[in-house]
XYZ file of C-alpha atoms in Angstrom:
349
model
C 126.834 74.332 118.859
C 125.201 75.864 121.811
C 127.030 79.012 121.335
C 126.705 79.122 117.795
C 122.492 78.725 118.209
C 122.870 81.792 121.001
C 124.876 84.001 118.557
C 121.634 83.471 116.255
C 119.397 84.854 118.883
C 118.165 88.011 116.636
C 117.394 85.558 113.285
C 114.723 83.931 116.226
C 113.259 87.236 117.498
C 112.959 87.688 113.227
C 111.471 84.242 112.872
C 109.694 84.787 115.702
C 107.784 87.710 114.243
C 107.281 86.226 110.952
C 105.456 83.152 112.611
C 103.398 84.983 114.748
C 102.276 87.843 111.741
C 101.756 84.610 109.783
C 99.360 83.222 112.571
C 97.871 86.771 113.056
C 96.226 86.631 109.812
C 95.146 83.205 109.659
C 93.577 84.122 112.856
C 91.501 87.313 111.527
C 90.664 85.525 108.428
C 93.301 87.268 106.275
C 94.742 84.605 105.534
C 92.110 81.849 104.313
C 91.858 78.279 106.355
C 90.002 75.988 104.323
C 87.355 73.804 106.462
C 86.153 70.408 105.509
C 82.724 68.521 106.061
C 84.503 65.734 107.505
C 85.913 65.099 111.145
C 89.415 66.225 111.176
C 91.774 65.410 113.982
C 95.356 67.071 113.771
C 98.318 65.895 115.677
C 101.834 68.252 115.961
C 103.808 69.719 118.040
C 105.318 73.063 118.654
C 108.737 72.116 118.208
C 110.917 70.286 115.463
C 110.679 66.290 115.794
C 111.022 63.730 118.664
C 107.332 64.424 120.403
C 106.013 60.793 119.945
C 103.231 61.768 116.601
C 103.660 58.548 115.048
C 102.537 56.280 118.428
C 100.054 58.899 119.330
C 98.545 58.802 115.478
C 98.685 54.720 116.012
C 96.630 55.338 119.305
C 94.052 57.062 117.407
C 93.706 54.537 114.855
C 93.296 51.611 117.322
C 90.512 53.896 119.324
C 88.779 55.051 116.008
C 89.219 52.144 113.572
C 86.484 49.964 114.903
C 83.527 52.467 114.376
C 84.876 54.871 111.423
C 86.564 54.313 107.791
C 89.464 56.343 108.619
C 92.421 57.919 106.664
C 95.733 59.113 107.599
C 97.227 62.167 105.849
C 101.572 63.193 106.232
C 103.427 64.701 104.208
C 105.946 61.340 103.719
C 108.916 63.406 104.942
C 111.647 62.571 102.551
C 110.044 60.193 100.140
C 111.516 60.227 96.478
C 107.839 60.929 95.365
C 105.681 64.014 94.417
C 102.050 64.981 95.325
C 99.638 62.597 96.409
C 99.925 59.147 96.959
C 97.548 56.577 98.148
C 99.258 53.372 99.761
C 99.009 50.365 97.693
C 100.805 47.133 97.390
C 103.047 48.744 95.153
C 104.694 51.116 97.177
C 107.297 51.296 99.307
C 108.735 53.249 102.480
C 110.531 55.718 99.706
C 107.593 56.363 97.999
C 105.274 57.323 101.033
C 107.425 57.696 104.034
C 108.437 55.457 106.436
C 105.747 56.562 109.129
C 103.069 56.488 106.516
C 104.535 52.800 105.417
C 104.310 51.691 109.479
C 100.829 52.830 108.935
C 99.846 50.879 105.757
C 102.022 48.130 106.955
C 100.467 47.468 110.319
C 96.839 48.698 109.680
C 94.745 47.165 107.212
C 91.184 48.408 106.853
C 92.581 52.184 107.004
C 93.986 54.561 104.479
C 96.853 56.218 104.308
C 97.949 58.862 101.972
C 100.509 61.585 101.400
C 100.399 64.718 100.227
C 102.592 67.666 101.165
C 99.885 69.918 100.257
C 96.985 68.940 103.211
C 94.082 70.575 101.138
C 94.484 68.410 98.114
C 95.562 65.252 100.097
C 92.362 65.938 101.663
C 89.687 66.793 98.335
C 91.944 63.813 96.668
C 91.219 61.507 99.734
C 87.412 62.582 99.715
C 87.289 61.497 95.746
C 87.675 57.816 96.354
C 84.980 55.439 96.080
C 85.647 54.423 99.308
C 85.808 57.907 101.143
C 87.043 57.851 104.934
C 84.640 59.690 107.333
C 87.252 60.673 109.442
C 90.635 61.776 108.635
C 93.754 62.221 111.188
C 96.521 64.593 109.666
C 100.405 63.599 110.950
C 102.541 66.597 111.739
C 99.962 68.774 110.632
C 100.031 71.882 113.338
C 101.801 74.553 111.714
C 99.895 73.541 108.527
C 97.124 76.774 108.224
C 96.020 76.226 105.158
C 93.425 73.597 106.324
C 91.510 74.006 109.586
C 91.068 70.773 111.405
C 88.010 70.526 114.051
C 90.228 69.366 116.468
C 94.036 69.906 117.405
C 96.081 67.384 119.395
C 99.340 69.108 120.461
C 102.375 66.896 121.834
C 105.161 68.134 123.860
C 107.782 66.151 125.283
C 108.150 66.142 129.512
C 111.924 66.954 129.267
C 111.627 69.402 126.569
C 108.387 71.262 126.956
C 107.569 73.953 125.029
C 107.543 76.061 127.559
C 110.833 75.907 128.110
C 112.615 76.189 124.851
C 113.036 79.305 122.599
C 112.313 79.265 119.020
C 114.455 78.368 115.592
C 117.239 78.879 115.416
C 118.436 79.638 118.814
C 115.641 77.047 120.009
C 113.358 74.117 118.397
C 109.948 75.816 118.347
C 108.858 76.117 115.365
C 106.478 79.293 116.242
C 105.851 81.144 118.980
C 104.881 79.685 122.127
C 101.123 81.751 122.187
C 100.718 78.673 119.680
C 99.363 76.173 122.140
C 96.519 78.026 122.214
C 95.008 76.505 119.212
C 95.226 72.733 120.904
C 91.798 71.437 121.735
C 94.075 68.676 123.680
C 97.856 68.815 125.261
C 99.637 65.875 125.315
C 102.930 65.998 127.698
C 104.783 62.762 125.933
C 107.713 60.176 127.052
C 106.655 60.908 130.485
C 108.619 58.202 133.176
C 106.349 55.619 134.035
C 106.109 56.925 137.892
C 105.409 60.087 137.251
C 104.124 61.464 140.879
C 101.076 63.610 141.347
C 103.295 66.418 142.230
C 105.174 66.534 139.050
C 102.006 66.604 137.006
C 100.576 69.209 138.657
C 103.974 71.474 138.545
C 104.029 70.577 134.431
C 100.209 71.736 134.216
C 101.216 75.161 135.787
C 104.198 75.430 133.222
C 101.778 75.039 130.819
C 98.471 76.858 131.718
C 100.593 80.020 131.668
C 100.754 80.579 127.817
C 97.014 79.564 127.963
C 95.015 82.631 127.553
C 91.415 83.109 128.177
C 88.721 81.683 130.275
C 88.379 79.504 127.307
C 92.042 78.146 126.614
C 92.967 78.018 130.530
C 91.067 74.483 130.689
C 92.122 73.205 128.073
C 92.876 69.273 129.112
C 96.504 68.310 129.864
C 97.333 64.906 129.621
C 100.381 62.815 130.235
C 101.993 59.694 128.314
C 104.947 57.289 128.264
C 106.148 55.071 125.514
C 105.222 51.530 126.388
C 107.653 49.253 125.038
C 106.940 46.124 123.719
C 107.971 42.874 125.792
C 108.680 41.060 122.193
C 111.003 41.803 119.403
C 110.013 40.742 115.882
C 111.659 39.817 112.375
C 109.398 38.712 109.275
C 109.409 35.420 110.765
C 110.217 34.975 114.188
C 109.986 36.620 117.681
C 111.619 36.879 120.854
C 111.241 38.081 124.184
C 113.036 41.050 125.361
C 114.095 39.598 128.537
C 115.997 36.839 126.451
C 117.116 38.948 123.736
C 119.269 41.221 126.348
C 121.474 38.279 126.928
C 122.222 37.781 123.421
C 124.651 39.600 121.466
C 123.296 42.516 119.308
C 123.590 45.347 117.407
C 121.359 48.164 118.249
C 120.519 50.365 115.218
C 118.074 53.573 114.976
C 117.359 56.454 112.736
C 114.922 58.493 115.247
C 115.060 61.695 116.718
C 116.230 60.662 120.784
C 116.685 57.147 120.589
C 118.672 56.978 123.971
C 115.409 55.431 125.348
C 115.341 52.436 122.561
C 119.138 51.764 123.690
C 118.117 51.636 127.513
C 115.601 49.412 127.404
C 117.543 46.602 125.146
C 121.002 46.689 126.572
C 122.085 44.413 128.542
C 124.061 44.489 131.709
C 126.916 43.581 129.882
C 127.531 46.532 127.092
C 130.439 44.448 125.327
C 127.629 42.003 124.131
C 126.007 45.149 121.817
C 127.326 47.296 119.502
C 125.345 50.680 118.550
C 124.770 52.405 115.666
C 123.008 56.146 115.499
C 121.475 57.573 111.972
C 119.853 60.905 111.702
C 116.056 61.177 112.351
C 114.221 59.499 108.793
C 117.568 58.461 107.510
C 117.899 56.995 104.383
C 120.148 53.718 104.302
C 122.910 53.612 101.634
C 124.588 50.652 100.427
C 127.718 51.755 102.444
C 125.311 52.060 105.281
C 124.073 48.340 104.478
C 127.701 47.052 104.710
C 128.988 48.999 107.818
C 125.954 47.000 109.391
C 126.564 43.570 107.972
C 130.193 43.687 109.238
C 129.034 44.915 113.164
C 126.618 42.380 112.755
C 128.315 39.066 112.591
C 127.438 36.792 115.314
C 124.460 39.345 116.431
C 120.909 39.708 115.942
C 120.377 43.133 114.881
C 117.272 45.048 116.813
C 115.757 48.449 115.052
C 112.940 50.945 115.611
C 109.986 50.413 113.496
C 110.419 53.185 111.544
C 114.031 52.183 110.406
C 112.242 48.278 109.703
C 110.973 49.498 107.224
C 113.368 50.960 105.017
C 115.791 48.602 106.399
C 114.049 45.142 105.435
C 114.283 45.085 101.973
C 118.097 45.403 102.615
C 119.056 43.420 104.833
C 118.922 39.382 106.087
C 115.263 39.075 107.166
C 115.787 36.372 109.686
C 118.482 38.612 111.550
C 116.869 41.333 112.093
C 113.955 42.377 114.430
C 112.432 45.219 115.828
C 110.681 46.566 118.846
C 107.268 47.849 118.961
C 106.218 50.754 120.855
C 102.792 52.114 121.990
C 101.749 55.478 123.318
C 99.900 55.148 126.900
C 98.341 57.303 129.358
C 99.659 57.757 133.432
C 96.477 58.346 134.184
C 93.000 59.880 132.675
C 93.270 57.665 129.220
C 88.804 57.005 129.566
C 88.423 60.673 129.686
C 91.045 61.340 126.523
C 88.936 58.763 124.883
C 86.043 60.006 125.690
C 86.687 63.510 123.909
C 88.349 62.035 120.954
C 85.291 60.025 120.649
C 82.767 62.778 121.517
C 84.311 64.916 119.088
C 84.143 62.115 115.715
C 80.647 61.333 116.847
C 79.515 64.508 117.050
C 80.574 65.803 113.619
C 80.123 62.888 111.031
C 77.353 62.820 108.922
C 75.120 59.605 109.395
């Protein structure tokens, strides 16, 4: 595979151009970016999947949701629907998405929409009789069509940006002069102990495709995925530290899961029994009874995002799954403080 993506290395260079024409006349107005009268916070990522958006969207809701009406906006990456769609009780993870259906599942007094096309997801959003005053768009980087007021750009600690190459010989999916429209870098999935040293070397990876006075301070910040101590099925819970001694099988549909798998297995690996799906995958009924017969006399643990297209399928009371949180090394009062700044600073009273 390696091989094959370096054969490919003159369809990047061509990609390469394309993208960075493409950003060239968005950036000299060519190109028009349509700007709202409404706080807009953006969250992507330079390269394709795995950079933590959905916790770091879920951070932003739990910072915001107390003193604005927000709204999320995704595209609900392989739902079976078209256009947009406003969560109600009526749909489901295959109408919106299952990170748009975490969303509506877990957070109440928000909205959450879909809407491949960001413009009319937006003008569609701001039509309700209950209009957000703040709107966060999911995986919504590349997307030039609408111009956010502020970009939050997430890159992974052992796959920065910076040192990757882009599609197809790579996983950028533009140039890497990109970061330079992030108001805010994230560097994601950091280890917990992260020393000072390391941060600082990662900064200096970074700060060189920064360019301008401007861009060179832009903020750099640094997060790990927090895992829940608890795992969870629609009625019942258990600790983590008890659930490694039972028997289980470990199932996930996400992008790098290896870190999911570390922190449930136990120190005896015959007790679990693994299962990998492709990133967003959609469960079959084969899929349903591969599971049911690795399941017998095991609890079955999941990601959030494969909950919920997987609990409508399967025995409620077997399985669980573990909730994750995006949090900062260090610095998280001063990220809040910006995010804040920024929604203050722009709604209308």
């Amino acid at each position: 595979m390696l091989k094959l993506r370096k054969m490919l290395f003159p369809f990047s260079i061509l990609y390469s151009l394309i993208t960075t024409i493409r950003n060239i006349l968005y950036n000299n107005g060519i190109l028009k970016s349509h700007i709202f009268d409404i706080p807009i916070i953006a969250v992507g990522n330079l390269s394709v999947g795995g950079t933590g958006k959905t916790p770091q969207i879920e951070y932003l809701i739990r910072l915001l949701s107390d003193d604005f009406k927000i709204a999320t906006l995704s595209r609900g990456y392989k739902r079976k629907s078209k256009g947009f769609v406003l969560a109600s009780k009526k749909e489901t993870a295959s109408t919106l998405g299952d990170e748009p259906f975490q969303f509506y599942e877990k957070f109440k007094n928000i909205q959450v929409a879909v809407d491949a096309d960001r413009k009319n997801g937006i003008e569609q959003l701001l039509l309700q009789n209950q209009k957000p005053n703040i709107i966060l768009l999911d995986d919504a980087f590349q997307h030039r069509k609408v111009k956010a007021g502020f970009y939050i750009l997430l890159t992974t600690y052992t796959d920065l940006f910076c040192d990757d190459f882009v599609l197809p010989t790579g996983n950028l999916r533009e140039n890497k002069s990109g970061v330079n429209r992030a108001d805010v870098i994230i560097i994601t999935k950091c280890p917990h102990d992260l020393s000072e040293a390391e941060i600082e070397k990662t900064k200096f990876k970074v700060k060189k495709y920064l360019s301008g006075k401007e861009k060179e301070n832009t903020p750099i910040f640094f997060s790990y995925v927090d895992y829940d101590e608890t795992i969870y099925s629609e009625n019942n819970k258990i600790k983590v530290h008890e659930a490694l001694v039972k028997p289980k099988l470990l199932i996930a549909g996400i992008a790098k899961p290896e870190a999911f798998y570390d922190y449930l297995e136990s120190n005896d690996p015959n007790k679990n029994t693994i299962l990998t799906f492709p990133d967003h995958h959609n469960f079959t009924n084969e899929d349903v009874v591969k599971i049911n017969e690795q399941s017998k006399n095991k609890i079955i643990v999941t990601t959030e995002k494969d909950y919920v297209r997987l609990k409508d399928k399967l025995n409620s009371d077997n399985l669980y799954y573990l909730p994750i949180k995006s949090a900062f090394i260090k610095d998280s009062f001063a990220f809040d403080k910006l995010i804040i700044s920024y929604a203050k600073s722009t709604i209308k009273s």
